[in-house]
Amino acid sequence: QVHVVESGGGLVQAGASLRLSCAASTRTSFSSYGMAWFRQPPGKEREFVAAINLSGGRTSYADSVKDRFTISRDNAKNTVYLQMNSLKPEDTAVYYCAAGRTGLHALRSVTGYDYWGQGTQVTVSS
């Protein structure tokens, strides 16, 4: 089992940057889990943002954030990061961190992840 807690959200202007962090705690090895970020804009379904496999050697991004967001992980710190640059108002959402036994894959589906955080709000003003 994995417990994950997101932090780093906030209110920023368009064009700004934010870095989200996801701290994980588990009795097993953090490096056994693939990690991902999803987001849920107001009034919309939860959507995939970025994923990283257990070693960090494979990543995947939604087209809407590619070249602006970067997912990374530090297995020594049990932490996953989402660096978000050039933020747009349409990036406004609650951002969720998720963990799952994805093996070598960076899965894009919510069904690939079993453990979820409570979310952190990101609001981008125009």
PDB file of C-alpha atoms in Angstrom:
ATOM      1  CA  GLN A   1       0.000   0.000   0.000  1.00  0.00           C
ATOM      2  CA  VAL A   2       1.132   3.554  -0.758  1.00  0.00           C
ATOM      3  CA  HIS A   3       0.051   6.797   0.815  1.00  0.00           C
ATOM      4  CA  VAL A   4       0.649   9.869  -1.347  1.00  0.00           C
ATOM      5  CA  VAL A   5       0.346  13.542  -0.482  1.00  0.00           C
ATOM      6  CA  GLU A   6       0.481  16.343  -3.029  1.00  0.00           C
ATOM      7  CA  SER A   7       1.777  19.848  -2.404  1.00  0.00           C
ATOM      8  CA  GLY A   8       2.837  22.937  -4.310  1.00  0.00           C
ATOM      9  CA  GLY A   9      -0.420  24.112  -5.832  1.00  0.00           C
ATOM     10  CA  GLY A  10      -1.508  27.721  -5.813  1.00  0.00           C
ATOM     11  CA  LEU A  11      -2.762  30.733  -7.729  1.00  0.00           C
ATOM     12  CA  VAL A  12      -0.495  32.074 -10.460  1.00  0.00           C
ATOM     13  CA  GLN A  13      -0.749  34.243 -13.540  1.00  0.00           C
ATOM     14  CA  ALA A  14      -0.621  32.887 -17.059  1.00  0.00           C
ATOM     15  CA  GLY A  15       2.950  32.251 -18.157  1.00  0.00           C
ATOM     16  CA  ALA A  16       4.195  31.477 -14.659  1.00  0.00           C
ATOM     17  CA  SER A  17       5.700  28.243 -13.379  1.00  0.00           C
ATOM     18  CA  LEU A  18       4.842  25.929 -10.497  1.00  0.00           C
ATOM     19  CA  ARG A  19       6.362  22.729  -9.213  1.00  0.00           C
ATOM     20  CA  LEU A  20       4.100  20.144  -7.660  1.00  0.00           C
ATOM     21  CA  SER A  21       5.485  17.518  -5.328  1.00  0.00           C
ATOM     22  CA  CYS A  22       4.057  14.159  -4.357  1.00  0.00           C
ATOM     23  CA  ALA A  23       5.507  12.557  -1.251  1.00  0.00           C
ATOM     24  CA  ALA A  24       4.893   8.838  -0.931  1.00  0.00           C
ATOM     25  CA  SER A  25       5.057   6.576   2.069  1.00  0.00           C
ATOM     26  CA  THR A  26       5.016   2.821   1.802  1.00  0.00           C
ATOM     27  CA  ARG A  27       6.240  -0.238   3.654  1.00  0.00           C
ATOM     28  CA  THR A  28       7.391  -1.662   0.355  1.00  0.00           C
ATOM     29  CA  SER A  29       9.834  -0.039  -2.024  1.00  0.00           C
ATOM     30  CA  PHE A  30       8.770   3.234  -3.626  1.00  0.00           C
ATOM     31  CA  SER A  31      10.786   2.269  -6.678  1.00  0.00           C
ATOM     32  CA  SER A  32       8.347  -0.609  -7.233  1.00  0.00           C
ATOM     33  CA  TYR A  33       5.621   1.813  -8.274  1.00  0.00           C
ATOM     34  CA  GLY A  34       4.912   3.743 -11.391  1.00  0.00           C
ATOM     35  CA  MET A  35       3.668   7.244 -10.673  1.00  0.00           C
ATOM     36  CA  ALA A  36       1.434   9.663 -12.496  1.00  0.00           C
ATOM     37  CA  TRP A  37      -0.278  13.011 -12.333  1.00  0.00           C
ATOM     38  CA  PHE A  38      -3.883  13.489 -13.335  1.00  0.00           C
ATOM     39  CA  ARG A  39      -6.029  16.588 -13.135  1.00  0.00           C
ATOM     40  CA  GLN A  40      -9.695  17.437 -12.926  1.00  0.00           C
ATOM     41  CA  PRO A  41     -10.746  20.820 -14.321  1.00  0.00           C
ATOM     42  CA  PRO A  42     -13.914  22.399 -12.923  1.00  0.00           C
ATOM     43  CA  GLY A  43     -16.983  20.552 -14.176  1.00  0.00           C
ATOM     44  CA  LYS A  44     -14.961  18.049 -16.193  1.00  0.00           C
ATOM     45  CA  GLU A  45     -13.729  14.485 -15.955  1.00  0.00           C
ATOM     46  CA  ARG A  46     -10.376  13.569 -14.483  1.00  0.00           C
ATOM     47  CA  GLU A  47      -7.729  13.514 -17.205  1.00  0.00           C
ATOM     48  CA  PHE A  48      -4.217  12.221 -17.649  1.00  0.00           C
ATOM     49  CA  VAL A  49      -1.337  14.690 -17.398  1.00  0.00           C
ATOM     50  CA  ALA A  50       1.954  12.785 -17.099  1.00  0.00           C
ATOM     51  CA  ALA A  51       3.344   9.442 -15.982  1.00  0.00           C
ATOM     52  CA  ILE A  52       6.730   8.005 -15.114  1.00  0.00           C
ATOM     53  CA  ASN A  53       7.705   4.382 -14.726  1.00  0.00           C
ATOM     54  CA  LEU A  54       9.295   2.853 -11.650  1.00  0.00           C
ATOM     55  CA  SER A  55      12.879   3.621 -12.652  1.00  0.00           C
ATOM     56  CA  GLY A  56      12.199   7.023 -14.174  1.00  0.00           C
ATOM     57  CA  GLY A  57      13.471   5.835 -17.508  1.00  0.00           C
ATOM     58  CA  ARG A  58      10.148   6.131 -19.290  1.00  0.00           C
ATOM     59  CA  THR A  59       7.714   9.019 -19.280  1.00  0.00           C
ATOM     60  CA  SER A  60       4.488   9.896 -21.022  1.00  0.00           C
ATOM     61  CA  TYR A  61       2.629  13.190 -21.398  1.00  0.00           C
ATOM     62  CA  ALA A  62      -0.749  14.411 -22.507  1.00  0.00           C
ATOM     63  CA  ASP A  63      -0.513  16.361 -25.742  1.00  0.00           C
ATOM     64  CA  SER A  64      -1.874  19.446 -24.000  1.00  0.00           C
ATOM     65  CA  VAL A  65       1.113  19.663 -21.635  1.00  0.00           C
ATOM     66  CA  LYS A  66       3.920  18.225 -23.720  1.00  0.00           C
ATOM     67  CA  ASP A  67       6.922  20.569 -23.909  1.00  0.00           C
ATOM     68  CA  ARG A  68       5.591  22.603 -20.957  1.00  0.00           C
ATOM     69  CA  PHE A  69       5.412  20.071 -18.112  1.00  0.00           C
ATOM     70  CA  THR A  70       8.101  17.682 -16.893  1.00  0.00           C
ATOM     71  CA  ILE A  71       7.564  14.724 -14.586  1.00  0.00           C
ATOM     72  CA  SER A  72      10.480  13.376 -12.575  1.00  0.00           C
ATOM     73  CA  ARG A  73      11.080  11.226  -9.529  1.00  0.00           C
ATOM     74  CA  ASP A  74      13.641  10.908  -6.781  1.00  0.00           C
ATOM     75  CA  ASN A  75      13.445   7.366  -5.462  1.00  0.00           C
ATOM     76  CA  ALA A  76      15.820   8.199  -2.617  1.00  0.00           C
ATOM     77  CA  LYS A  77      13.294  10.769  -1.376  1.00  0.00           C
ATOM     78  CA  ASN A  78      10.140   8.822  -2.260  1.00  0.00           C
ATOM     79  CA  THR A  79       8.959  11.842  -4.188  1.00  0.00           C
ATOM     80  CA  VAL A  80       7.594  12.601  -7.625  1.00  0.00           C
ATOM     81  CA  TYR A  81       7.585  16.073  -9.120  1.00  0.00           C
ATOM     82  CA  LEU A  82       5.653  17.853 -11.817  1.00  0.00           C
ATOM     83  CA  GLN A  83       7.395  20.952 -13.121  1.00  0.00           C
ATOM     84  CA  MET A  84       4.836  23.115 -14.895  1.00  0.00           C
ATOM     85  CA  ASN A  85       6.041  25.968 -17.085  1.00  0.00           C
ATOM     86  CA  SER A  86       4.213  28.448 -19.291  1.00  0.00           C
ATOM     87  CA  LEU A  87       0.985  27.836 -17.419  1.00  0.00           C
ATOM     88  CA  LYS A  88      -2.281  28.632 -19.157  1.00  0.00           C
ATOM     89  CA  PRO A  89      -5.746  29.330 -17.728  1.00  0.00           C
ATOM     90  CA  GLU A  90      -6.865  25.979 -19.139  1.00  0.00           C
ATOM     91  CA  ASP A  91      -4.384  24.270 -16.811  1.00  0.00           C
ATOM     92  CA  THR A  92      -6.622  25.275 -13.899  1.00  0.00           C
ATOM     93  CA  ALA A  93      -7.636  22.089 -12.111  1.00  0.00           C
ATOM     94  CA  VAL A  94      -7.206  19.949  -9.053  1.00  0.00           C
ATOM     95  CA  TYR A  95      -4.036  17.936  -9.618  1.00  0.00           C
ATOM     96  CA  TYR A  96      -3.858  14.398  -8.280  1.00  0.00           C
ATOM     97  CA  CYS A  97      -0.853  12.154  -7.742  1.00  0.00           C
ATOM     98  CA  ALA A  98      -1.317   8.420  -8.253  1.00  0.00           C
ATOM     99  CA  ALA A  99       0.768   5.289  -7.688  1.00  0.00           C
ATOM    100  CA  GLY A 100       0.433   1.836  -9.169  1.00  0.00           C
ATOM    101  CA  ARG A 101       2.305  -1.325  -9.969  1.00  0.00           C
ATOM    102  CA  THR A 102       2.837  -0.417 -13.619  1.00  0.00           C
ATOM    103  CA  GLY A 103       6.114  -2.228 -14.130  1.00  0.00           C
ATOM    104  CA  LEU A 104       8.244  -0.692 -16.840  1.00  0.00           C
ATOM    105  CA  HIS A 105       5.318   1.205 -18.294  1.00  0.00           C
ATOM    106  CA  ALA A 106       4.269   4.828 -17.908  1.00  0.00           C
ATOM    107  CA  LEU A 107       0.540   4.218 -18.010  1.00  0.00           C
ATOM    108  CA  ARG A 108      -1.936   6.910 -19.071  1.00  0.00           C
ATOM    109  CA  SER A 109      -5.120   5.358 -17.727  1.00  0.00           C
ATOM    110  CA  VAL A 110      -6.654   5.915 -14.293  1.00  0.00           C
ATOM    111  CA  THR A 111      -7.223   2.169 -14.115  1.00  0.00           C
ATOM    112  CA  GLY A 112      -3.475   1.599 -13.941  1.00  0.00           C
ATOM    113  CA  TYR A 113      -3.211   3.272 -10.541  1.00  0.00           C
ATOM    114  CA  ASP A 114      -4.469   2.020  -7.212  1.00  0.00           C
ATOM    115  CA  TYR A 115      -3.407   4.743  -4.804  1.00  0.00           C
ATOM    116  CA  TRP A 116      -4.428   8.366  -5.028  1.00  0.00           C
ATOM    117  CA  GLY A 117      -3.802  11.546  -3.102  1.00  0.00           C
ATOM    118  CA  GLN A 118      -6.346  14.143  -2.059  1.00  0.00           C
ATOM    119  CA  GLY A 119      -5.271  16.612  -4.721  1.00  0.00           C
ATOM    120  CA  THR A 120      -3.842  20.113  -4.833  1.00  0.00           C
ATOM    121  CA  GLN A 121      -5.523  23.074  -6.496  1.00  0.00           C
ATOM    122  CA  VAL A 122      -3.778  24.905  -9.314  1.00  0.00           C
ATOM    123  CA  THR A 123      -5.435  28.093 -10.534  1.00  0.00           C
ATOM    124  CA  VAL A 124      -4.032  30.060 -13.455  1.00  0.00           C
ATOM    125  CA  SER A 125      -5.427  33.537 -14.019  1.00  0.00           C
ATOM    126  CA  SER A 126      -5.375  35.268 -17.377  1.00  0.00           C
TER     127      SER A 126
END
